Amino acid sequence: MSSLLPLIACFALALALLAWPGLRERALPGRSWMLLRALFPSWRFFEELGHVPKVSFRILSADSGAGPWQDAMGQATRSWSMLALNSQGNLRMAENSLIEQLMTDLADLPDENTDDLERSVSYELAIQLVRSHIRALGAAVPGTRFQFRVIASVPGRNENVGEEALISSEHAV
Amino acid sequence: MGEVQAVTAFGWMEKLIAWAIVLQTIELLQIRASFAPDGIWRWKVVRREFDGLPKPLRAGLDWLLDYRGFVALLVARLFFALAVFFITHPLQWGFLLFSTILISVRWRGTFNGGSDYMTLIVLMAITVGRIWPDHPRVMLGCLWYVALQICLSFFVAGTVKLKKSEWREGKALEGFLTSSYYGVPQPLGRLSRQPRLMTLTAWGIMAFECAFPLALVDPRICAGMIALAAAFQLGNVYAFGLNRFFWAWSAAYPALYWCSQLSRN
């Protein structure tokens, strides 16, 4: 038991630090540190429910104007093999992380300036993400343009209900 | 389960993380269109985030992380991971560690979050242990490092949940289930609409996670905790598709079990 005392002290310290009101999760300064965040695990899994970013798009054409908003990413499919290999599911999670990064970049901008956002790497990747889904859905019509939007939806409620966080500029399909 | 020697635990850790890496790499190769020159994560856009680095370093990243270089890196990673089942060498582990870091850089932080963290932790421990194979204390330190990190992964996750009222009231669990990319699992659909059951389940999860460090107290408790953890993570695979977590954490369990034996000694 005496050999476990240092361990007990270690976890008691961890508990005290987590419970300390003054200790908040601080964002590491600068994008460069974020690129190495895999080396600094936080272990805060499923901590907060929060809002879930939902991406939708609409096609804009000269003839018929703006079409209805459509869900860009849809629902993933379960399969028995996903315990071993779940490439599409993990890709979907990476896509969602990209949108979350976009929202973080937006929140970090002064006065949420969308002009600066549109020059960011996250925004350019998000355009590619939506474009790839539009093509996969067969909705890519040559000569048309699209817009995408991100809604911060509340889990368990209608996906299209929530705070509209971003509506993009028009981009070629 | 009989007494497990440190060398045996270390060997199992190596094989299990190698298996996890084989699966991870096959998955990345299956989705290689997403990081192709016309894919979502095209290198010519992502590389802009490294504009502040010295030119030689950027040139190195261009060579390793553009489409061709990255596919070659993944193929080499797959080869070295499979080779672990036949031969093991410090350089091999150094490459697997380095390639895992590069994958995280390529995906702008991590590809899959927590599973990338645990993969790196186990790889760092193995690489250090293999560099100094003639120093038993180094291997023991590596095993302890992994065991402590896996305990922290559950303990911290459980403790931060306890601080949130939505978890204590069961609402968080229902919310996470309904926001899954796969939709609510059918067998759980009806259960998720029962608030009392959700609250009970949430408290069960928090209690398990917070109590996980008790696995270090006794090997029998450890075996029970590992079984519960594996079942919990299989549930996460089913509900959320988090398959990588299952394999990455499995690689850390041998270290945890070996450390739990020390209390008996």
GROMACS .gro file of C-alpha atoms in nm:
model
  438
    1MET     CA    1   0.000   0.000   0.000
    2SER     CA    2   0.283   0.242   0.081
    3SER     CA    3   0.407   0.214  -0.279
    4LEU     CA    4   0.067   0.337  -0.396
    5LEU     CA    5   0.072   0.650  -0.182
    6PRO     CA    6   0.258   0.852  -0.449
    7LEU     CA    7  -0.002   0.740  -0.702
    8ILE     CA    8  -0.289   0.838  -0.478
    9ALA     CA    9  -0.122   1.176  -0.424
   10CYS     CA   10  -0.084   1.215  -0.801
   11PHE     CA   11  -0.455   1.161  -0.868
   12ALA     CA   12  -0.556   1.373  -0.573
   13LEU     CA   13  -0.347   1.654  -0.722
   14ALA     CA   14  -0.510   1.602  -1.062
   15LEU     CA   15  -0.852   1.618  -0.897
   16ALA     CA   16  -0.762   1.935  -0.709
   17LEU     CA   17  -0.636   2.101  -1.028
   18LEU     CA   18  -0.950   2.008  -1.221
   19ALA     CA   19  -1.171   2.137  -0.941
   20TRP     CA   20  -0.980   2.464  -0.900
   21PRO     CA   21  -1.211   2.744  -1.023
   22GLY     CA   22  -0.923   2.957  -1.142
   23LEU     CA   23  -0.787   2.687  -1.371
   24ARG     CA   24  -0.963   2.711  -1.702
   25GLU     CA   25  -0.879   2.542  -2.023
   26ARG     CA   26  -0.669   2.796  -2.203
   27ALA     CA   27  -0.627   2.809  -2.575
   28LEU     CA   28  -0.267   2.767  -2.680
   29PRO     CA   29  -0.146   3.087  -2.843
   30GLY     CA   30  -0.119   3.087  -3.220
   31ARG     CA   31  -0.212   2.840  -3.490
   32SER     CA   32   0.135   2.680  -3.489
   33TRP     CA   33   0.081   2.526  -3.146
   34MET     CA   34  -0.252   2.383  -3.257
   35LEU     CA   35  -0.071   2.190  -3.527
   36LEU     CA   36   0.116   2.002  -3.252
   37ARG     CA   37  -0.177   1.956  -3.017
   38ALA     CA   38  -0.156   1.578  -3.058
   39LEU     CA   39   0.148   1.595  -2.828
   40PHE     CA   40  -0.051   1.764  -2.549
   41PRO     CA   41  -0.351   1.543  -2.465
   42SER     CA   42  -0.626   1.699  -2.260
   43TRP     CA   43  -0.839   1.384  -2.211
   44ARG     CA   44  -1.157   1.596  -2.193
   45PHE     CA   45  -1.385   1.364  -2.388
   46PHE     CA   46  -1.753   1.443  -2.439
   47GLU     CA   47  -1.721   1.712  -2.176
   48GLU     CA   48  -1.983   1.957  -2.297
   49LEU     CA   49  -2.289   1.911  -2.508
   50GLY     CA   50  -2.256   2.247  -2.677
   51HIS     CA   51  -2.382   2.326  -3.025
   52VAL     CA   52  -2.319   2.102  -3.321
   53PRO     CA   53  -2.220   2.278  -3.645
   54LYS     CA   54  -2.445   2.171  -3.933
   55VAL     CA   55  -2.346   2.254  -4.289
   56SER     CA   56  -2.594   2.308  -4.569
   57PHE     CA   57  -2.567   2.449  -4.920
   58ARG     CA   58  -2.789   2.603  -5.184
   59ILE     CA   59  -2.740   2.625  -5.557
   60LEU     CA   60  -2.763   2.966  -5.720
   61SER     CA   61  -2.846   2.989  -6.088
   62ALA     CA   62  -2.909   3.284  -6.317
   63ASP     CA   63  -3.239   3.129  -6.433
   64SER     CA   64  -3.402   3.013  -6.114
   65GLY     CA   65  -3.224   3.218  -5.850
   66ALA     CA   66  -3.140   3.071  -5.509
   67GLY     CA   67  -3.252   2.713  -5.448
   68PRO     CA   68  -3.350   2.567  -5.110
   69TRP     CA   69  -3.093   2.493  -4.842
   70GLN     CA   70  -2.989   2.127  -4.849
   71ASP     CA   71  -2.797   1.924  -4.594
   72ALA     CA   72  -2.439   1.892  -4.716
   73MET     CA   73  -2.319   1.593  -4.521
   74GLY     CA   74  -2.611   1.362  -4.447
   75GLN     CA   75  -2.602   1.067  -4.210
   76ALA     CA   76  -2.329   0.804  -4.193
   77THR     CA   77  -2.402   0.431  -4.218
   78ARG     CA   78  -2.321   0.174  -3.951
   79SER     CA   79  -2.169  -0.159  -4.045
   80TRP     CA   80  -2.022  -0.455  -3.860
   81SER     CA   81  -1.682  -0.399  -4.015
   82MET     CA   82  -1.646  -0.054  -3.864
   83LEU     CA   83  -1.477  -0.195  -3.554
   84ALA     CA   84  -1.174  -0.276  -3.770
   85LEU     CA   85  -1.197  -0.026  -4.056
   86ASN     CA   86  -1.420   0.280  -4.054
   87SER     CA   87  -1.250   0.505  -4.308
   88GLN     CA   88  -1.564   0.687  -4.419
   89GLY     CA   89  -1.681   0.740  -4.062
   90ASN     CA   90  -1.344   0.878  -3.955
   91LEU     CA   91  -1.333   1.097  -4.264
   92ARG     CA   92  -1.672   1.232  -4.168
   93MET     CA   93  -1.538   1.315  -3.820
   94ALA     CA   94  -1.241   1.492  -3.977
   95GLU     CA   95  -1.482   1.694  -4.194
   96ASN     CA   96  -1.676   1.794  -3.886
   97SER     CA   97  -1.354   1.894  -3.711
   98LEU     CA   98  -1.273   2.112  -4.012
   99ILE     CA   99  -1.604   2.297  -3.974
  100GLU     CA  100  -1.543   2.336  -3.601
  101GLN     CA  101  -1.200   2.480  -3.679
  102LEU     CA  102  -1.370   2.721  -3.920
  103MET     CA  103  -1.605   2.833  -3.645
  104THR     CA  104  -1.313   2.877  -3.406
  105ASP     CA  105  -1.128   3.085  -3.668
  106LEU     CA  106  -1.443   3.297  -3.712
  107ALA     CA  107  -1.478   3.352  -3.338
  108ASP     CA  108  -1.110   3.448  -3.312
  109LEU     CA  109  -1.138   3.722  -3.573
  110PRO     CA  110  -1.193   4.080  -3.453
  111ASP     CA  111  -1.561   4.172  -3.506
  112GLU     CA  112  -1.603   3.836  -3.685
  113ASN     CA  113  -1.480   3.991  -4.009
  114THR     CA  114  -1.584   3.746  -4.280
  115ASP     CA  115  -1.350   3.908  -4.536
  116ASP     CA  116  -1.051   3.797  -4.331
  117LEU     CA  117  -1.214   3.459  -4.275
  118GLU     CA  118  -1.246   3.400  -4.649
  119ARG     CA  119  -0.868   3.430  -4.680
  120SER     CA  120  -0.811   3.162  -4.415
  121VAL     CA  121  -0.701   2.804  -4.480
  122SER     CA  122  -1.004   2.669  -4.293
  123TYR     CA  123  -1.245   2.859  -4.520
  124GLU     CA  124  -1.075   2.740  -4.839
  125LEU     CA  125  -1.082   2.381  -4.718
  126ALA     CA  126  -1.449   2.421  -4.621
  127ILE     CA  127  -1.530   2.536  -4.976
  128GLN     CA  128  -1.366   2.219  -5.108
  129LEU     CA  129  -1.555   2.011  -4.853
  130VAL     CA  130  -1.895   2.149  -4.957
  131ARG     CA  131  -1.804   2.133  -5.326
  132SER     CA  132  -1.710   1.766  -5.294
  133HIS     CA  133  -2.042   1.686  -5.125
  134ILE     CA  134  -2.239   1.881  -5.387
  135ARG     CA  135  -2.070   1.673  -5.658
  136ALA     CA  136  -2.127   1.351  -5.466
  137LEU     CA  137  -2.499   1.435  -5.437
  138GLY     CA  138  -2.515   1.494  -5.812
  139ALA     CA  139  -2.623   1.854  -5.760
  140ALA     CA  140  -2.329   2.008  -5.946
  141VAL     CA  141  -2.465   2.178  -6.256
  142PRO     CA  142  -2.204   2.350  -6.476
  143GLY     CA  143  -2.234   2.726  -6.479
  144THR     CA  144  -2.409   2.746  -6.141
  145ARG     CA  145  -2.275   2.879  -5.815
  146PHE     CA  146  -2.333   2.781  -5.453
  147GLN     CA  147  -2.336   2.921  -5.106
  148PHE     CA  148  -2.292   2.726  -4.786
  149ARG     CA  149  -2.403   2.808  -4.436
  150VAL     CA  150  -2.317   2.677  -4.092
  151ILE     CA  151  -2.585   2.654  -3.825
  152ALA     CA  152  -2.493   2.596  -3.463
  153SER     CA  153  -2.771   2.349  -3.394
  154VAL     CA  154  -2.884   2.215  -3.058
  155PRO     CA  155  -2.839   1.836  -3.024
  156GLY     CA  156  -3.163   1.644  -3.033
  157ARG     CA  157  -3.354   1.920  -3.206
  158ASN     CA  158  -3.426   1.992  -3.572
  159GLU     CA  159  -3.089   2.023  -3.746
  160ASN     CA  160  -3.202   2.334  -3.933
  161VAL     CA  161  -3.296   2.515  -3.615
  162GLY     CA  162  -3.023   2.703  -3.442
  163GLU     CA  163  -2.806   3.011  -3.460
  164GLU     CA  164  -2.689   3.088  -3.812
  165ALA     CA  165  -2.316   3.118  -3.758
  166LEU     CA  166  -2.199   3.179  -4.114
  167ILE     CA  167  -2.332   3.227  -4.465
  168SER     CA  168  -2.058   3.216  -4.725
  169SER     CA  169  -2.005   3.421  -5.035
  170GLU     CA  170  -2.095   3.267  -5.371
  171HIS     CA  171  -1.853   3.019  -5.521
  172ALA     CA  172  -1.841   2.826  -5.845
  173VAL     CA  173  -1.962   2.468  -5.824
  174MET     CA  174  -0.435  -1.434  -1.517
  175GLY     CA  175  -0.082  -1.527  -1.401
  176GLU     CA  176   0.207  -1.293  -1.333
  177VAL     CA  177   0.311  -1.094  -1.639
  178GLN     CA  178   0.675  -0.994  -1.678
  179ALA     CA  179   0.770  -0.641  -1.784
  180VAL     CA  180   0.926  -0.767  -2.106
  181THR     CA  181   0.608  -0.959  -2.192
  182ALA     CA  182   0.387  -0.658  -2.122
  183PHE     CA  183   0.616  -0.440  -2.332
  184GLY     CA  184   0.602  -0.692  -2.617
  185TRP     CA  185   0.223  -0.703  -2.611
  186MET     CA  186   0.212  -0.323  -2.610
  187GLU     CA  187   0.428  -0.324  -2.923
  188LYS     CA  188   0.215  -0.574  -3.110
  189LEU     CA  189  -0.115  -0.414  -3.017
  190ILE     CA  190  -0.009  -0.062  -3.116
  191ALA     CA  191   0.138  -0.202  -3.438
  192TRP     CA  192  -0.202  -0.355  -3.515
  193ALA     CA  193  -0.374  -0.024  -3.436
  194ILE     CA  194  -0.134   0.153  -3.672
  195VAL     CA  195  -0.195  -0.103  -3.948
  196LEU     CA  196  -0.570  -0.034  -3.929
  197GLN     CA  197  -0.523   0.344  -3.906
  198THR     CA  198  -0.294   0.347  -4.209
  199ILE     CA  199  -0.522   0.131  -4.422
  200GLU     CA  200  -0.806   0.373  -4.342
  201LEU     CA  201  -0.597   0.673  -4.448
  202LEU     CA  202  -0.501   0.500  -4.773
  203GLN     CA  203  -0.869   0.425  -4.836
  204ILE     CA  204  -0.953   0.796  -4.813
  205ARG     CA  205  -0.649   0.921  -5.004
  206ALA     CA  206  -0.876   1.108  -5.248
  207SER     CA  207  -0.951   1.351  -4.965
  208PHE     CA  208  -0.588   1.472  -4.955
  209ALA     CA  209  -0.519   1.443  -5.328
  210PRO     CA  210  -0.431   1.758  -5.526
  211ASP     CA  211  -0.803   1.802  -5.607
  212GLY     CA  212  -0.927   1.679  -5.269
  213ILE     CA  213  -1.056   1.863  -4.963
  214TRP     CA  214  -0.725   1.874  -4.776
  215ARG     CA  215  -0.512   1.960  -5.079
  216TRP     CA  216  -0.153   2.030  -4.974
  217LYS     CA  217  -0.119   2.352  -5.174
  218VAL     CA  218  -0.378   2.510  -4.941
  219VAL     CA  219  -0.279   2.341  -4.612
  220ARG     CA  220   0.090   2.431  -4.663
  221ARG     CA  221   0.004   2.799  -4.618
  222GLU     CA  222  -0.014   2.735  -4.245
  223PHE     CA  223   0.359   2.667  -4.245
  224ASP     CA  224   0.463   2.988  -4.420
  225GLY     CA  225   0.633   3.106  -4.101
  226LEU     CA  226   0.876   2.812  -4.092
  227PRO     CA  227   1.233   2.827  -4.227
  228LYS     CA  228   1.260   2.751  -4.597
  229PRO     CA  229   1.447   2.416  -4.561
  230LEU     CA  230   1.181   2.291  -4.320
  231ARG     CA  231   0.903   2.396  -4.555
  232ALA     CA  232   1.081   2.220  -4.840
  233GLY     CA  233   1.099   1.906  -4.629
  234LEU     CA  234   0.729   1.925  -4.548
  235ASP     CA  235   0.649   1.980  -4.917
  236TRP     CA  236   0.840   1.664  -5.001
  237LEU     CA  237   0.682   1.454  -4.726
  238LEU     CA  238   0.329   1.587  -4.712
  239ASP     CA  239   0.223   1.658  -5.068
  240TYR     CA  240   0.010   1.382  -5.218
  241ARG     CA  241   0.280   1.152  -5.353
  242GLY     CA  242   0.509   1.195  -5.055
  243PHE     CA  243   0.227   1.139  -4.808
  244VAL     CA  244   0.103   0.823  -4.981
  245ALA     CA  245   0.461   0.692  -4.984
  246LEU     CA  246   0.491   0.776  -4.615
  247LEU     CA  247   0.170   0.584  -4.540
  248VAL     CA  248   0.281   0.281  -4.740
  249ALA     CA  249   0.614   0.279  -4.554
  250ARG     CA  250   0.427   0.315  -4.224
  251LEU     CA  251   0.210   0.016  -4.310
  252PHE     CA  252   0.517  -0.189  -4.397
  253PHE     CA  253   0.704  -0.104  -4.076
  254ALA     CA  254   0.395  -0.166  -3.861
  255LEU     CA  255   0.340  -0.510  -4.016
  256ALA     CA  256   0.711  -0.586  -3.972
  257VAL     CA  257   0.671  -0.547  -3.593
  258PHE     CA  258   0.515  -0.895  -3.585
  259PHE     CA  259   0.845  -1.039  -3.713
  260ILE     CA  260   1.122  -0.805  -3.606
  261THR     CA  261   1.157  -0.496  -3.388
  262HIS     CA  262   1.422  -0.224  -3.397
  263PRO     CA  263   1.453   0.127  -3.249
  264LEU     CA  264   1.471   0.288  -3.594
  265GLN     CA  265   1.146   0.116  -3.690
  266TRP     CA  266   0.973   0.260  -3.384
  267GLY     CA  267   1.133   0.599  -3.442
  268PHE     CA  268   0.986   0.601  -3.792
  269LEU     CA  269   0.641   0.499  -3.671
  270LEU     CA  270   0.653   0.778  -3.410
  271PHE     CA  271   0.776   1.034  -3.663
  272SER     CA  272   0.518   0.934  -3.923
  273THR     CA  273   0.237   0.960  -3.665
  274ILE     CA  274   0.348   1.314  -3.581
  275LEU     CA  275   0.359   1.400  -3.952
  276ILE     CA  276   0.008   1.263  -4.001
  277SER     CA  277  -0.115   1.491  -3.724
  278VAL     CA  278   0.061   1.787  -3.886
  279ARG     CA  279  -0.089   1.698  -4.226
  280TRP     CA  280  -0.439   1.701  -4.075
  281ARG     CA  281  -0.380   2.037  -3.902
  282GLY     CA  282  -0.358   1.907  -3.547
  283THR     CA  283  -0.495   1.556  -3.526
  284PHE     CA  284  -0.691   1.333  -3.761
  285ASN     CA  285  -0.897   1.161  -3.493
  286GLY     CA  286  -0.829   1.346  -3.166
  287GLY     CA  287  -0.797   1.119  -2.862
  288SER     CA  288  -0.690   0.807  -3.049
  289ASP     CA  289  -0.401   1.003  -3.204
  290TYR     CA  290  -0.297   1.116  -2.855
  291MET     CA  291  -0.289   0.763  -2.716
  292THR     CA  292  -0.112   0.627  -3.023
  293LEU     CA  293   0.160   0.889  -2.978
  294ILE     CA  294   0.193   0.820  -2.605
  295VAL     CA  295   0.238   0.446  -2.656
  296LEU     CA  296   0.479   0.503  -2.947
  297MET     CA  297   0.689   0.749  -2.748
  298ALA     CA  298   0.715   0.500  -2.461
  299ILE     CA  299   0.809   0.211  -2.690
  300THR     CA  300   1.064   0.415  -2.884
  301VAL     CA  301   1.237   0.527  -2.564
  302GLY     CA  302   1.229   0.172  -2.427
  303ARG     CA  303   1.380   0.033  -2.746
  304ILE     CA  304   1.656   0.293  -2.762
  305TRP     CA  305   1.780   0.181  -2.417
  306PRO     CA  306   1.699  -0.192  -2.409
  307ASP     CA  307   1.981  -0.273  -2.166
  308HIS     CA  308   1.844  -0.043  -1.897
  309PRO     CA  309   1.553  -0.223  -1.726
  310ARG     CA  310   1.453   0.090  -1.535
  311VAL     CA  311   1.389   0.270  -1.864
  312MET     CA  312   1.143  -0.001  -1.968
  313LEU     CA  313   0.974   0.014  -1.627
  314GLY     CA  314   0.948   0.392  -1.657
  315CYS     CA  315   0.792   0.358  -2.003
  316LEU     CA  316   0.534   0.109  -1.877
  317TRP     CA  317   0.448   0.334  -1.584
  318TYR     CA  318   0.416   0.636  -1.814
  319VAL     CA  319   0.163   0.457  -2.034
  320ALA     CA  320  -0.026   0.319  -1.734
  321LEU     CA  321  -0.055   0.664  -1.576
  322GLN     CA  322  -0.168   0.822  -1.902
  323ILE     CA  323  -0.443   0.565  -1.956
  324CYS     CA  324  -0.561   0.616  -1.597
  325LEU     CA  325  -0.562   0.991  -1.649
  326SER     CA  326  -0.754   0.955  -1.976
  327PHE     CA  327  -1.047   0.801  -1.790
  328PHE     CA  328  -1.009   0.992  -1.462
  329VAL     CA  329  -0.996   1.338  -1.623
  330ALA     CA  330  -1.281   1.253  -1.860
  331GLY     CA  331  -1.496   1.141  -1.566
  332THR     CA  332  -1.407   1.433  -1.340
  333VAL     CA  333  -1.482   1.704  -1.598
  334LYS     CA  334  -1.819   1.539  -1.666
  335LEU     CA  335  -1.902   1.546  -1.293
  336LYS     CA  336  -1.865   1.924  -1.297
  337LYS     CA  337  -2.130   1.963  -1.568
  338SER     CA  338  -2.494   1.973  -1.462
  339GLU     CA  339  -2.610   1.836  -1.801
  340TRP     CA  340  -2.411   1.521  -1.729
  341ARG     CA  341  -2.536   1.488  -1.370
  342GLU     CA  342  -2.894   1.524  -1.499
  343GLY     CA  343  -2.848   1.275  -1.785
  344LYS     CA  344  -2.922   1.530  -2.058
  345ALA     CA  345  -2.572   1.527  -2.201
  346LEU     CA  346  -2.579   1.154  -2.276
  347GLU     CA  347  -2.911   1.183  -2.458
  348GLY     CA  348  -2.779   1.484  -2.651
  349PHE     CA  349  -2.461   1.307  -2.762
  350LEU     CA  350  -2.654   1.002  -2.875
  351THR     CA  351  -2.900   1.207  -3.079
  352SER     CA  352  -2.625   1.414  -3.239
  353SER     CA  353  -2.424   1.114  -3.358
  354TYR     CA  354  -2.344   1.119  -3.733
  355TYR     CA  355  -2.499   0.773  -3.753
  356GLY     CA  356  -2.828   0.873  -3.597
  357VAL     CA  357  -2.953   0.722  -3.272
  358PRO     CA  358  -2.879   0.349  -3.262
  359GLN     CA  359  -3.214   0.172  -3.294
  360PRO     CA  360  -3.189  -0.041  -2.977
  361LEU     CA  361  -3.096   0.271  -2.782
  362GLY     CA  362  -3.361   0.492  -2.942
  363ARG     CA  363  -3.635   0.402  -2.699
  364LEU     CA  364  -3.396   0.394  -2.404
  365SER     CA  365  -3.263   0.742  -2.485
  366ARG     CA  366  -3.611   0.884  -2.434
  367GLN     CA  367  -3.624   0.760  -2.072
  368PRO     CA  368  -3.475   1.039  -1.860
  369ARG     CA  369  -3.422   0.827  -1.547
  370LEU     CA  370  -3.237   0.558  -1.740
  371MET     CA  371  -3.021   0.818  -1.911
  372THR     CA  372  -2.936   0.975  -1.574
  373LEU     CA  373  -2.850   0.636  -1.426
  374THR     CA  374  -2.634   0.547  -1.725
  375ALA     CA  375  -2.457   0.884  -1.713
  376TRP     CA  376  -2.376   0.835  -1.344
  377GLY     CA  377  -2.254   0.484  -1.421
  378ILE     CA  378  -2.017   0.619  -1.684
  379MET     CA  379  -1.887   0.894  -1.456
  380ALA     CA  380  -1.839   0.652  -1.166
  381PHE     CA  381  -1.650   0.406  -1.387
  382GLU     CA  382  -1.423   0.675  -1.533
  383CYS     CA  383  -1.345   0.837  -1.198
  384ALA     CA  384  -1.277   0.499  -1.035
  385PHE     CA  385  -1.055   0.376  -1.317
  386PRO     CA  386  -0.724   0.452  -1.138
  387LEU     CA  387  -0.822   0.181  -0.887
  388ALA     CA  388  -0.706  -0.057  -1.161
  389LEU     CA  389  -0.355   0.008  -1.031
  390VAL     CA  390  -0.440  -0.129  -0.685
  391ASP     CA  391  -0.485  -0.497  -0.770
  392PRO     CA  392  -0.452  -0.715  -1.083
  393ARG     CA  393  -0.802  -0.858  -1.037
  394ILE     CA  394  -0.952  -0.510  -1.017
  395CYS     CA  395  -0.738  -0.417  -1.318
  396ALA     CA  396  -0.871  -0.707  -1.523
  397GLY     CA  397  -1.225  -0.604  -1.435
  398MET     CA  398  -1.162  -0.241  -1.524
  399ILE     CA  399  -1.004  -0.339  -1.855
  400ALA     CA  400  -1.307  -0.554  -1.938
  401LEU     CA  401  -1.542  -0.264  -1.852
  402ALA     CA  402  -1.329  -0.019  -2.051
  403ALA     CA  403  -1.329  -0.247  -2.354
  404ALA     CA  404  -1.707  -0.287  -2.332
  405PHE     CA  405  -1.749   0.091  -2.294
  406GLN     CA  406  -1.533   0.157  -2.599
  407LEU     CA  407  -1.715  -0.107  -2.804
  408GLY     CA  408  -2.030   0.084  -2.717
  409ASN     CA  409  -1.865   0.401  -2.846
  410VAL     CA  410  -1.775   0.221  -3.169
  411TYR     CA  411  -2.140   0.127  -3.217
  412ALA     CA  412  -2.287   0.465  -3.122
  413PHE     CA  413  -2.027   0.703  -3.263
  414GLY     CA  414  -1.800   0.502  -3.492
  415LEU     CA  415  -1.496   0.559  -3.265
  416ASN     CA  416  -1.315   0.241  -3.366
  417ARG     CA  417  -0.965   0.390  -3.339
  418PHE     CA  418  -1.011   0.454  -2.968
  419PHE     CA  419  -1.073   0.085  -2.904
  420TRP     CA  420  -0.746  -0.027  -3.067
  421ALA     CA  421  -0.526   0.257  -2.936
  422TRP     CA  422  -0.643   0.203  -2.576
  423SER     CA  423  -0.605  -0.174  -2.610
  424ALA     CA  424  -0.235  -0.119  -2.673
  425ALA     CA  425  -0.201   0.055  -2.335
  426TYR     CA  426  -0.374  -0.217  -2.127
  427PRO     CA  427  -0.068  -0.449  -2.098
  428ALA     CA  428   0.126  -0.167  -1.931
  429LEU     CA  429  -0.164  -0.103  -1.693
  430TYR     CA  430  -0.192  -0.468  -1.597
  431TRP     CA  431   0.180  -0.505  -1.537
  432CYS     CA  432   0.178  -0.198  -1.309
  433SER     CA  433  -0.120  -0.334  -1.113
  434GLN     CA  434   0.088  -0.637  -1.016
  435LEU     CA  435   0.328  -0.423  -0.815
  436SER     CA  436   0.074  -0.376  -0.536
  437ARG     CA  437   0.065  -0.753  -0.487
  438ASN     CA  438   0.443  -0.762  -0.465
   0.00000   0.00000   0.00000
